[in-house]
XYZ file of N, CA and C in Angstrom:
780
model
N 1.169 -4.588 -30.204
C 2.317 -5.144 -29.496
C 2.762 -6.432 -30.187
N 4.127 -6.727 -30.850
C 4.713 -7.655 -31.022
C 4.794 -9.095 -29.950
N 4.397 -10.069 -30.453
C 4.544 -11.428 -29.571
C 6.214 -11.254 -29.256
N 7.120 -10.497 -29.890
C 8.566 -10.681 -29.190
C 8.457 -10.103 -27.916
N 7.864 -8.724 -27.902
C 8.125 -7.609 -26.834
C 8.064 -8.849 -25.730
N 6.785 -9.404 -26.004
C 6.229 -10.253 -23.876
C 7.180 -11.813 -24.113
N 8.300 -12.057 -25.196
C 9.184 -13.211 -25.404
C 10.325 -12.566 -24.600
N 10.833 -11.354 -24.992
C 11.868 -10.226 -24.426
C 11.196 -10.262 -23.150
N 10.305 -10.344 -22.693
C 10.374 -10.129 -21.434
C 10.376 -11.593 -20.474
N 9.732 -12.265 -20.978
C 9.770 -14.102 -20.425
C 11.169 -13.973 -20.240
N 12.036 -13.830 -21.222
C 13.423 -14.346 -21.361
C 14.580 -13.771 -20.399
N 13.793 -12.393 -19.864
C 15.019 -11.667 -19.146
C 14.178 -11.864 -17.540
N 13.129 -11.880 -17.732
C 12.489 -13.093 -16.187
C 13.488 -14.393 -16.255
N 13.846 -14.614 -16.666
C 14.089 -16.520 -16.406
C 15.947 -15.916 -16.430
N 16.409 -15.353 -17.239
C 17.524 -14.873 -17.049
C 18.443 -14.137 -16.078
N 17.714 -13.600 -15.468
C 17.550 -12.826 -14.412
C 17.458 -10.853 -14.545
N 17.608 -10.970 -16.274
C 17.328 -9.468 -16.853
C 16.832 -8.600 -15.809
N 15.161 -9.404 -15.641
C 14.244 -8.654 -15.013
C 14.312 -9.298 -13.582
N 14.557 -8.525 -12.664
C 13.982 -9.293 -11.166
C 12.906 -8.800 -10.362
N 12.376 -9.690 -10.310
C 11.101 -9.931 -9.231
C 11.024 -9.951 -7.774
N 10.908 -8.556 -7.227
C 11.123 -8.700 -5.548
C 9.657 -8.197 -5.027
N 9.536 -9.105 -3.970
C 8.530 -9.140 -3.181
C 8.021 -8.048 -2.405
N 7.274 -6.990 -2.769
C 6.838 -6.178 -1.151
C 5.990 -6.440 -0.577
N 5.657 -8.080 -0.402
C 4.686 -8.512 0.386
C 4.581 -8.674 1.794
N 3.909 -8.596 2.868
C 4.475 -9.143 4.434
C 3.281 -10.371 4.012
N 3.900 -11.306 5.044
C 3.368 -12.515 5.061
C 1.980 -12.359 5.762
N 0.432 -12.715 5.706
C -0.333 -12.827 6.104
C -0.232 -14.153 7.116
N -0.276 -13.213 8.816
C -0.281 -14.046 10.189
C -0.929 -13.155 10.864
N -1.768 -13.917 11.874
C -2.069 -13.442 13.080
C -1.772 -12.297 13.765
N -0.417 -12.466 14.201
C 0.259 -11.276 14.844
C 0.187 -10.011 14.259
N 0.461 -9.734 12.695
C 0.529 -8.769 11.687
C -0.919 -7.911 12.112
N -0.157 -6.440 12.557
C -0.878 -5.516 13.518
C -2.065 -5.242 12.139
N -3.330 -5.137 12.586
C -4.145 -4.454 11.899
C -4.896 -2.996 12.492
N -5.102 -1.806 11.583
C -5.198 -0.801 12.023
C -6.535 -0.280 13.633
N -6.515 -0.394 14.096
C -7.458 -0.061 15.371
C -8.104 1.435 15.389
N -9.108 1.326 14.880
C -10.141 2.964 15.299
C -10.488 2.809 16.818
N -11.180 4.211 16.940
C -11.669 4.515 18.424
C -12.181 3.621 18.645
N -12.269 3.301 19.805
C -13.604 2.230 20.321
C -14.933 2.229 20.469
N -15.758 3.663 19.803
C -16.985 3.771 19.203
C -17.251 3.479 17.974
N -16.220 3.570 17.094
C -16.553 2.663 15.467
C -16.400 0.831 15.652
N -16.803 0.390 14.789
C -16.710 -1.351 14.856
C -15.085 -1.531 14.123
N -14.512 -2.062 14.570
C -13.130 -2.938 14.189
C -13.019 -4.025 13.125
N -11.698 -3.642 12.273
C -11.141 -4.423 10.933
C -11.063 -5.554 11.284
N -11.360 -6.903 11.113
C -10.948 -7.891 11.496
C -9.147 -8.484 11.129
N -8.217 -8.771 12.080
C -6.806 -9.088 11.289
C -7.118 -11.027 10.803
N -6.204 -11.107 10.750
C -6.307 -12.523 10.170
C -5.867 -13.417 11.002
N -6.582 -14.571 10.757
C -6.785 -15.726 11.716
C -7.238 -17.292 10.977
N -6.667 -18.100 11.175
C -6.690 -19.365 10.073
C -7.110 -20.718 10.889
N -8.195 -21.420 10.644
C -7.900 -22.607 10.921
C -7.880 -23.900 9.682
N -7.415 -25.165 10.069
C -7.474 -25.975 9.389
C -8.666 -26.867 9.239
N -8.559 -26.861 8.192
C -9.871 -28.305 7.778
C -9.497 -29.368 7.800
N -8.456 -29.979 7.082
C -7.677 -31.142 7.339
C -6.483 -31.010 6.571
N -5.419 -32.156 7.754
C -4.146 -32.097 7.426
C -3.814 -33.240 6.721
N -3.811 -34.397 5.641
C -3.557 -35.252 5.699
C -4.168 -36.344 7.094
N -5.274 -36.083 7.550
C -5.780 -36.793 8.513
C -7.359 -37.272 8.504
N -7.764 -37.853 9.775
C -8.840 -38.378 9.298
C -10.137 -37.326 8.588
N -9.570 -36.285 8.868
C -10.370 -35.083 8.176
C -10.451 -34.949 6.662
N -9.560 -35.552 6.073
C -9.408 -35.464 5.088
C -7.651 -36.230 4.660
N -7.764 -37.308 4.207
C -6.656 -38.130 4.326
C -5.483 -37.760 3.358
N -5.963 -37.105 2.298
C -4.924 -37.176 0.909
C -4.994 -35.372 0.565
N -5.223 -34.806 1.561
C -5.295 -33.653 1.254
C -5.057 -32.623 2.272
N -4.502 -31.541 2.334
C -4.298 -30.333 3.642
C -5.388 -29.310 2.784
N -5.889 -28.587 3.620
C -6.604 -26.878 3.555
C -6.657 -26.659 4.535
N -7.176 -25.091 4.119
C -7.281 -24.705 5.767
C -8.800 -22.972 5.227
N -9.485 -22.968 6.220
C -10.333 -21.589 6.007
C -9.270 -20.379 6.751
N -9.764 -19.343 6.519
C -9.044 -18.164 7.092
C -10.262 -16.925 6.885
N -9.932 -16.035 8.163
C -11.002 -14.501 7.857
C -9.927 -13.664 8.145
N -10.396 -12.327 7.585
C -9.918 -11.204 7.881
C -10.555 -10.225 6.760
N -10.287 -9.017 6.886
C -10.931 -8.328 6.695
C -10.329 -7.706 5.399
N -11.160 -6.651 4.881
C -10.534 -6.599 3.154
C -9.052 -5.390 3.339
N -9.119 -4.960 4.774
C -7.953 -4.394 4.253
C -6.728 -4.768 5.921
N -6.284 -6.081 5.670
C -5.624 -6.593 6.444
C -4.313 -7.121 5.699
N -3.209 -6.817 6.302
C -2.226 -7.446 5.869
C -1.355 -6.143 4.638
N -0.873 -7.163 3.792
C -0.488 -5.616 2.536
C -1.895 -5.698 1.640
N -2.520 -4.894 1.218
C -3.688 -4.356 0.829
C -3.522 -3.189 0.151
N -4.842 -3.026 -0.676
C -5.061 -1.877 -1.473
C -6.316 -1.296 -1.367
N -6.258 -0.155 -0.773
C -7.547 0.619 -0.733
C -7.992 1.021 -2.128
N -9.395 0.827 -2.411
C -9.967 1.056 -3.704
C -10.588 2.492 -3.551
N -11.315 2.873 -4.868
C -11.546 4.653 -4.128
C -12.849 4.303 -3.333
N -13.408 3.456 -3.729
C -14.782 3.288 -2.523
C -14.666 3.024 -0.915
N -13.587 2.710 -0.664
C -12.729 2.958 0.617
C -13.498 4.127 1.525
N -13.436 5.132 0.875
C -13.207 6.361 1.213
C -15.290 6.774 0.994
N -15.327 7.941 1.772
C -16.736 8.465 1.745
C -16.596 9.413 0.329
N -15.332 9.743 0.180
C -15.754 10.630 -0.809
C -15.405 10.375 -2.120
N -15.221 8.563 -2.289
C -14.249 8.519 -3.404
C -15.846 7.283 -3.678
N -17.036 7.177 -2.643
C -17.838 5.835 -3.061
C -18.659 6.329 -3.944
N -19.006 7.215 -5.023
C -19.585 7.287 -6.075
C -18.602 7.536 -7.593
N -17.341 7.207 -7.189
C -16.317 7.141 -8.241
C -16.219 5.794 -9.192
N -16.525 6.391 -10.546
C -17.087 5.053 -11.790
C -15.796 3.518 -11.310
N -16.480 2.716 -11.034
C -15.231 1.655 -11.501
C -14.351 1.750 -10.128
N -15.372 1.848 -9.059
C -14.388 2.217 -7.869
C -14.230 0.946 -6.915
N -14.533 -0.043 -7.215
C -14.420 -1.038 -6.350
C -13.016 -2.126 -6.893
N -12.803 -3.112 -5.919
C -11.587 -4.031 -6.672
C -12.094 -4.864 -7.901
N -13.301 -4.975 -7.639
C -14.323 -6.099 -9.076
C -14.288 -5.202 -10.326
N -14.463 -3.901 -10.352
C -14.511 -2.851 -11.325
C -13.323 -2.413 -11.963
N -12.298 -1.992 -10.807
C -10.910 -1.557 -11.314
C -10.413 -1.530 -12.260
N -9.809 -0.837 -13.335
C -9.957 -1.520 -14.832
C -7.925 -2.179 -14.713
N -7.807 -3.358 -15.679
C -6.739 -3.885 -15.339
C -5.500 -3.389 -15.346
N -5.869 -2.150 -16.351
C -4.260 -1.099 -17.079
C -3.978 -0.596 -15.420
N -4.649 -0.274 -14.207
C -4.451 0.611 -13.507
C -3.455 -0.798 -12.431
N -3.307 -2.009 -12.846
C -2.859 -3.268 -12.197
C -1.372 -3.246 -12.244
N -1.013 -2.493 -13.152
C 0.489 -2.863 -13.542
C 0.768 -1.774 -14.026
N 2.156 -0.853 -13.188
C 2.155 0.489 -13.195
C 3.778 0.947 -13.047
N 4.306 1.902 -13.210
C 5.477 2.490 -12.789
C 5.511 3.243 -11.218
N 6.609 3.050 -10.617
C 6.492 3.663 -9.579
C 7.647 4.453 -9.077
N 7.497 5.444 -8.368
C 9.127 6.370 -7.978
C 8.935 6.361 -6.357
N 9.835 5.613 -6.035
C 10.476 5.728 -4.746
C 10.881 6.472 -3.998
N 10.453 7.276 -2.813
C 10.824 8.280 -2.180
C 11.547 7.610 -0.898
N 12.656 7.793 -1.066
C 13.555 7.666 0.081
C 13.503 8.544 1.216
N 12.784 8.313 2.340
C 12.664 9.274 3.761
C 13.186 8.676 4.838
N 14.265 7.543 4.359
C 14.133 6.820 5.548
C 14.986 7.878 6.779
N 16.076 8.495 6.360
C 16.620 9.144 7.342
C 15.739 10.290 7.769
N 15.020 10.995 7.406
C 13.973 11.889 8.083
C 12.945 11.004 9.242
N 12.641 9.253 8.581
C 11.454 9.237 9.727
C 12.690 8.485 10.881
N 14.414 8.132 10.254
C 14.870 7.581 11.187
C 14.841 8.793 12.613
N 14.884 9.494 12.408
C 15.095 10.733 12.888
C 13.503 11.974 13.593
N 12.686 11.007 12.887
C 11.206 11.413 13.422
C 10.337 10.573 12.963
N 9.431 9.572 13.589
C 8.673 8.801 12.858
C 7.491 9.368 12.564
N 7.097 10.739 12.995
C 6.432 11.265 12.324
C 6.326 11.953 11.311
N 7.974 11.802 10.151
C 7.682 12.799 9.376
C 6.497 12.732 8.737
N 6.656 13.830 7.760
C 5.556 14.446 7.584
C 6.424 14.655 5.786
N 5.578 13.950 5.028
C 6.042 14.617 3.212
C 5.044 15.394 2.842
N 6.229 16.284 2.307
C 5.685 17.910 1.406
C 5.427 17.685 0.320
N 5.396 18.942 -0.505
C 5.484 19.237 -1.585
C 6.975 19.512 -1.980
N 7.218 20.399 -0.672
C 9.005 20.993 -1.301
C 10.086 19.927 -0.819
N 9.099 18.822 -0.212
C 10.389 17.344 0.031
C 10.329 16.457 -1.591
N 9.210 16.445 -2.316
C 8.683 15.882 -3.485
C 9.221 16.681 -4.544
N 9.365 18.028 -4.502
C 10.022 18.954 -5.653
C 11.712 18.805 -5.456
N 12.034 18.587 -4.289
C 13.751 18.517 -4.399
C 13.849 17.288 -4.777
N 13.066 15.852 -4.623
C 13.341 14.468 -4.998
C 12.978 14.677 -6.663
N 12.764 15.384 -6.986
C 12.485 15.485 -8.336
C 13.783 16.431 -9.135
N 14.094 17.179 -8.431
C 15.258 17.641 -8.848
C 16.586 17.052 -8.880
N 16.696 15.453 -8.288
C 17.627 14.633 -8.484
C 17.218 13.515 -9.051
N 15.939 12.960 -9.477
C 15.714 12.120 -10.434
C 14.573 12.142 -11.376
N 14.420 13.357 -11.481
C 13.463 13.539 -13.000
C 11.840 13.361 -12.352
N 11.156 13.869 -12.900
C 9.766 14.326 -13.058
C 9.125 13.381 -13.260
N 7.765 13.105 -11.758
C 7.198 11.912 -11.450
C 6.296 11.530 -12.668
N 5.880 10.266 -13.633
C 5.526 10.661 -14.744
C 4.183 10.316 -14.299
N 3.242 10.644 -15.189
C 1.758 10.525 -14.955
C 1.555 9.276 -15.019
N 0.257 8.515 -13.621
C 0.313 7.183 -13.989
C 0.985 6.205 -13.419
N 2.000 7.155 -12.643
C 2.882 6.262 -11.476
C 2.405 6.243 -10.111
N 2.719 4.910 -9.671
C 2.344 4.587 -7.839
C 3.844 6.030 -7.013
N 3.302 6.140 -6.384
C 4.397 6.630 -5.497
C 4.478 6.076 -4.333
N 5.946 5.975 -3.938
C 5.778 4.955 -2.776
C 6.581 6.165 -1.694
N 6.200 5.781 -0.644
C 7.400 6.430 0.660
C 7.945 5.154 1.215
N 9.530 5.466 1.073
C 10.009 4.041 1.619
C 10.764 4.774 3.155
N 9.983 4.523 4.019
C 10.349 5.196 5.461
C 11.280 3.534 6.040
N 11.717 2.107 5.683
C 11.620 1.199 6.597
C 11.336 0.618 7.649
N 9.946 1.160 7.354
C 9.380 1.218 8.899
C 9.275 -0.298 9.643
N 9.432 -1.198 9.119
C 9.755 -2.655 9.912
C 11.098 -2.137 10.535
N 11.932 -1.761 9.856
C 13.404 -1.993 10.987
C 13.304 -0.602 11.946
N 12.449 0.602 11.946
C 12.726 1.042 13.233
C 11.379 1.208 13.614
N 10.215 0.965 13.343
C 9.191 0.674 14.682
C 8.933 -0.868 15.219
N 8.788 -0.723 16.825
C 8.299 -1.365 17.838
C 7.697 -2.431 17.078
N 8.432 -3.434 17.334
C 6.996 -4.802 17.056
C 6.037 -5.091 18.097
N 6.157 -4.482 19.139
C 4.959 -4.535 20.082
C 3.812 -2.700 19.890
N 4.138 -2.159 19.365
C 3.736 -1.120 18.883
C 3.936 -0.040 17.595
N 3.694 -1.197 17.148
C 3.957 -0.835 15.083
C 3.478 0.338 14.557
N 2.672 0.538 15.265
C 1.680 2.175 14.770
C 2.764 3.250 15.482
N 3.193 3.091 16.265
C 3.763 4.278 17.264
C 2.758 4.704 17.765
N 1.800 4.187 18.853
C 0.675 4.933 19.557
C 1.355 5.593 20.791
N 0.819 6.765 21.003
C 0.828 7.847 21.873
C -0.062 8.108 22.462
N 0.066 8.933 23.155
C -0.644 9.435 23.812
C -1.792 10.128 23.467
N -1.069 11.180 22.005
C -2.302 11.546 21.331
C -1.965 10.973 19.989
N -2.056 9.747 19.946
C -2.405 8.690 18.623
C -0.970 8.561 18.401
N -1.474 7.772 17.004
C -0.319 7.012 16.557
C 0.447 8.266 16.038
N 1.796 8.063 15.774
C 2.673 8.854 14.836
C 3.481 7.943 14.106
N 3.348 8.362 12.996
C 3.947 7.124 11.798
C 3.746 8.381 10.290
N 4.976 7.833 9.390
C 4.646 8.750 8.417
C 4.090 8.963 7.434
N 3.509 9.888 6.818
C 2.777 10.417 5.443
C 2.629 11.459 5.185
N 1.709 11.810 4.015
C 1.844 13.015 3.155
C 0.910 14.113 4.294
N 0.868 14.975 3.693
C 0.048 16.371 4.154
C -0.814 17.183 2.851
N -1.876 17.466 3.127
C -2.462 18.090 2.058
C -1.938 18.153 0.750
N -1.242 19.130 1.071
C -0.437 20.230 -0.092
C -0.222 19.159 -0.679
N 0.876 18.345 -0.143
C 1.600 17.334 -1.185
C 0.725 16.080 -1.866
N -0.413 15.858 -1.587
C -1.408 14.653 -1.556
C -1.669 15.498 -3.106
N -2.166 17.057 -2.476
C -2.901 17.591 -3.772
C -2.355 17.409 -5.229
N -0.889 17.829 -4.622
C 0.054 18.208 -5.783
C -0.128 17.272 -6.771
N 0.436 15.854 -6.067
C 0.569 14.523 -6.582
C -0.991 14.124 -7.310
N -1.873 14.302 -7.138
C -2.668 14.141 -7.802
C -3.150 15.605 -8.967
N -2.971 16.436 -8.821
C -3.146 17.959 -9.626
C -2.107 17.989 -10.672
N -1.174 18.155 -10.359
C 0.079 18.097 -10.629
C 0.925 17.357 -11.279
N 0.658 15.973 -10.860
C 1.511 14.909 -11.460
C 0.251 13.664 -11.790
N -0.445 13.782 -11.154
C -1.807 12.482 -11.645
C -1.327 11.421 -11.829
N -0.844 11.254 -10.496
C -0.595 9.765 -10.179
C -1.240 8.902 -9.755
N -1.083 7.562 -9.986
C -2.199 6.514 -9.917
C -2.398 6.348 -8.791
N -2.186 6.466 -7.544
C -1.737 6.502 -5.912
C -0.699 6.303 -5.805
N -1.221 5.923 -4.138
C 0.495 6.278 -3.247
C 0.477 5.158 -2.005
N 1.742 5.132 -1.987
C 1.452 3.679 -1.348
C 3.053 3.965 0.129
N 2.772 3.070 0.785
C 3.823 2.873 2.147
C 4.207 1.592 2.659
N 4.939 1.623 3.725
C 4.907 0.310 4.023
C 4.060 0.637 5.802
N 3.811 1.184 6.024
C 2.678 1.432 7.176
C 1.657 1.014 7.248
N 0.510 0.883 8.558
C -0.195 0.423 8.076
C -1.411 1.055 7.697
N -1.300 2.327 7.577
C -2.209 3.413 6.525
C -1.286 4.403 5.957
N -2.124 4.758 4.501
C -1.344 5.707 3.626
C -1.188 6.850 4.333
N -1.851 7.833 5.550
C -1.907 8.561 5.742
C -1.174 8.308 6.641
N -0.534 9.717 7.535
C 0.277 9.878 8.258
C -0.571 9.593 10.015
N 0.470 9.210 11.169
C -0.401 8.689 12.487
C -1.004 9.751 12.755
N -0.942 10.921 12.303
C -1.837 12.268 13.041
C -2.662 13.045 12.548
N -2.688 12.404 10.967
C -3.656 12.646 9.943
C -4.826 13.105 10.325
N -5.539 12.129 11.536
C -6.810 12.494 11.652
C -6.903 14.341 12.166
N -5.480 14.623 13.028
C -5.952 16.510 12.989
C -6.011 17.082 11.896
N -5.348 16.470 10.762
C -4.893 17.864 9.837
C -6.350 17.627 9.347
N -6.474 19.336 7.857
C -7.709 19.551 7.057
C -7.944 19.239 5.924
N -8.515 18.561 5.365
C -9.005 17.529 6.286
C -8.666 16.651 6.880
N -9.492 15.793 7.708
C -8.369 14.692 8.362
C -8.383 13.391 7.399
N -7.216 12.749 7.474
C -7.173 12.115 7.044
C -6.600 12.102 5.049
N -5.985 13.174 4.998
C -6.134 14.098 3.396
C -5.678 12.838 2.630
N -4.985 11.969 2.832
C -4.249 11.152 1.398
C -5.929 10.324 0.993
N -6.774 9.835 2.142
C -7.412 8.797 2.114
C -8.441 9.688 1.014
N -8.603 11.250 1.891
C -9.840 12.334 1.755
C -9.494 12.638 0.550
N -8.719 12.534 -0.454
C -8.039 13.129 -1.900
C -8.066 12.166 -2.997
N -6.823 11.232 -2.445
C -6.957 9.929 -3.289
C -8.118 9.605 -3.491
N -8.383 8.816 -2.837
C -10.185 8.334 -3.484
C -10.901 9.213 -3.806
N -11.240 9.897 -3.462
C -12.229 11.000 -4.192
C -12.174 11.616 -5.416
N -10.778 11.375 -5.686
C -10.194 11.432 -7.101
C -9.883 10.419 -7.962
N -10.418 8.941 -7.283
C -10.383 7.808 -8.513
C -8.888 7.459 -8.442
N -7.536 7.699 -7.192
C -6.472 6.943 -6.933
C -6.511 6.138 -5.771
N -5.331 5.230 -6.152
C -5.208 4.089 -4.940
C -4.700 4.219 -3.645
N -4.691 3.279 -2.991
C -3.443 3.298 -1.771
C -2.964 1.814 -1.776
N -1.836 1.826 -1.514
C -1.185 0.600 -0.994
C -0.246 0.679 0.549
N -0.713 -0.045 1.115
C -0.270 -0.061 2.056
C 0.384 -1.183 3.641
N 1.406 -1.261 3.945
C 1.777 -2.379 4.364
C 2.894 -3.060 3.615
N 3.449 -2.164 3.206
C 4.495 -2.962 2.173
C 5.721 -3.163 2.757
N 6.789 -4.018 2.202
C 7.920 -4.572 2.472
C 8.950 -4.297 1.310
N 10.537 -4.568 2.280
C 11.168 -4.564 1.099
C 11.536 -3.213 0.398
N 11.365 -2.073 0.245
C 11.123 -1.120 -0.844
C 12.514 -0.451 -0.652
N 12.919 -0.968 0.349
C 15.014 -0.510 0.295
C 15.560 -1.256 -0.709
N 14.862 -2.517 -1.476
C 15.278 -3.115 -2.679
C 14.925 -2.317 -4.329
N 14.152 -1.679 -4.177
C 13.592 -0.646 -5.495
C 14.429 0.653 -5.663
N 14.811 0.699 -6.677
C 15.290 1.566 -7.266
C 14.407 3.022 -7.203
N 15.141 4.286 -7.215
C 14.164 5.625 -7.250
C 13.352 5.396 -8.305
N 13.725 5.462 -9.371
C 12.392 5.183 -10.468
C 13.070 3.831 -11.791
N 12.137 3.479 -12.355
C 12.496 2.433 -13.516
C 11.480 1.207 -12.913
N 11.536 0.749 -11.894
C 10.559 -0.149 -11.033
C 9.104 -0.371 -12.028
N 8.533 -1.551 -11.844
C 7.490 -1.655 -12.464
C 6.233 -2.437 -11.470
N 5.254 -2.126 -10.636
C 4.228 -2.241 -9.841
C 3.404 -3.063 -10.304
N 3.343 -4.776 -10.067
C 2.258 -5.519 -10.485
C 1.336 -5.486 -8.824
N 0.273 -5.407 -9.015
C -0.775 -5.323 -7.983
C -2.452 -5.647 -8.242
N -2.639 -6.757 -8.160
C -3.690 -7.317 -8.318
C -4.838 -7.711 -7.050
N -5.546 -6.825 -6.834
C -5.925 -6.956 -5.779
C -7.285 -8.177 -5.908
N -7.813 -8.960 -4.742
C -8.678 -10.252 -4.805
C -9.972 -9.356 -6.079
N -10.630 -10.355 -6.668
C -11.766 -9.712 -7.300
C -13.078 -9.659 -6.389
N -13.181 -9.298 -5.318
C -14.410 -9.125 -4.526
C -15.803 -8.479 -4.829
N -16.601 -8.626 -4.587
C -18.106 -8.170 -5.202
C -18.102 -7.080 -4.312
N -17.908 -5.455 -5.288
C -18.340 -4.475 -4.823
C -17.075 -3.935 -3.467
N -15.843 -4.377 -3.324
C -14.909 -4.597 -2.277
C -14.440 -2.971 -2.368
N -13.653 -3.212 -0.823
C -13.616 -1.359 -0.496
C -11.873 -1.449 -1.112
N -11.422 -2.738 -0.992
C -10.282 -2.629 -0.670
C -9.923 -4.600 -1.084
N -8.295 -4.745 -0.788
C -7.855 -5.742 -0.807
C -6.607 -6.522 -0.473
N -6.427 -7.286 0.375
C -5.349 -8.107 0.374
C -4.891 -8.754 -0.351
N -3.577 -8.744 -0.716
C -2.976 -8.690 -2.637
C -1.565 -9.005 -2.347
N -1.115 -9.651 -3.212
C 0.452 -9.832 -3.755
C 1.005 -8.894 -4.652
N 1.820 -7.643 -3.672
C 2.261 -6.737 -4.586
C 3.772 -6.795 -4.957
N 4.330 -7.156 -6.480
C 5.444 -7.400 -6.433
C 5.904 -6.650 -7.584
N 7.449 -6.203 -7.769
C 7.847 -5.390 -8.287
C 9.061 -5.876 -9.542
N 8.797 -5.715 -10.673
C 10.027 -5.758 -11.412
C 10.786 -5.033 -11.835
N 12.077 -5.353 -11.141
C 13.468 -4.696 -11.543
C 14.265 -5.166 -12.558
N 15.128 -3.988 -13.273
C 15.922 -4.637 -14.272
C 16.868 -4.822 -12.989
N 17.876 -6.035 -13.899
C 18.750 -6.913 -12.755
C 20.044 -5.677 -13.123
């Protein structure tokens, strides 16, 4: 690689060539974290206090501690996440190798299907017609579903819980498979707050994006923002998740460059 190529690229950053948009949500309190049955133990969400503000705690200086849990907020499930992805080489966020950090991604526009059902549900033959209007997902790319799910679910019930569970959208087998068989993509990512769909846990298996992806050495991202700003494909996926010892997963600054 030429020292121009990463000068060409400084230059159209600062120019506005390249733009830099955020699919981050802000790490707060409120920001719903996912809830299992009440016989498994619970994700911790995030919660902050201060050490000192400029006060007698500390006069010339602000910090503050904070907990939460490794997959709170926008996050990336690693394949060790998963039961069937925890003997996969290099499967933790400390291991990850860095090429898999910075990626291409193709945008699936569903928003009018989940405006219209928040449970859709993505195929294979919803993924083969999006391909028939913008070219063939290339190997190596994030795939995202951009459902906008901030502007039509409940801020008092972000998951869409029901009666019989949440309904919120994602893939289904077939299409999980495809995308990894098929197209061998690096994962798949949402702005929900799991890759899998709210009813996942019936289908076979349950849970298939989590039960596939990882077990096959791909990611998830999930919790994302913004992705009505990304283009169907050309987008470029920086995602660096914390370096944690042995981590399942991570809360991360995932941001995207667009040509302007």
């Amino acid at each position: 690689m030429s020292n121009a190529l990463l000068s060409d690229l400084v230059q159209s950053l600062a120019s506005g060539g390249v733009k830099v948009v955020d699919l981050t949500e802000t790490l707060r309190p409120e920001y719903p974290t996912i809830q299992l049955p009440e016989e498994f133990a619970q994700a911790w969400g995030f919660s902050k206090e201060t050490i000192s503000h400029y006060d007698e705690n500390g006069p010339g200086w602000s910090w503050s501690n904070f907990s939460m849990s490794e997959h709170t907020g926008t996050h990336l499930d690693a394949p060790t996440h998963w039961v069937t992805g925890k003997d996969v080489p290099n499967g933790t966020v400390d291991t990850m190798p860095m090429e898999q950090m910075i990626a291409p991604v193709c945008v699936i526009d569903c928003t009018a299907e989940v405006a219209a059902d928040k449970g859709f549900i993505l195929t294979k033959a919803f993924l083969e017609s999006w391909e028939e209007q913008h070219g063939r997902i290339p190997a190596g790319s994030w795939v995202f579903l951009r459902s906008d799910w901030r502007k039509v679910a409940d801020a008092d019930n972000y998951t869409n819980m029901q009666e019989d569970g949440a309904h919120s959208p994602g893939p289904d087998q077939e299409a999980v498979l495809w995308m990894i068989e098929d197209r061998d993509v690096l994962g798949f990512g949402t702005e929900c707050v799991g890759t899998d769909a709210g009813q996942a846990f019936a289908m076979d298996p349950p849970y298939p994006c989590h039960h596939f992806m990882h077990g096959n050495g791909r990611l998830g991202l999930q919790c994302m923002t913004n992705l009505d700003l990304l283009p169907p494909t050309g987008a470029v996926i920086v995602a660096t998740p914390l370096k944690i010892i042995d981590g399942s997963g991570s809360p991360l600054r995932v941001v995207a460059l667009v040509a302007g």
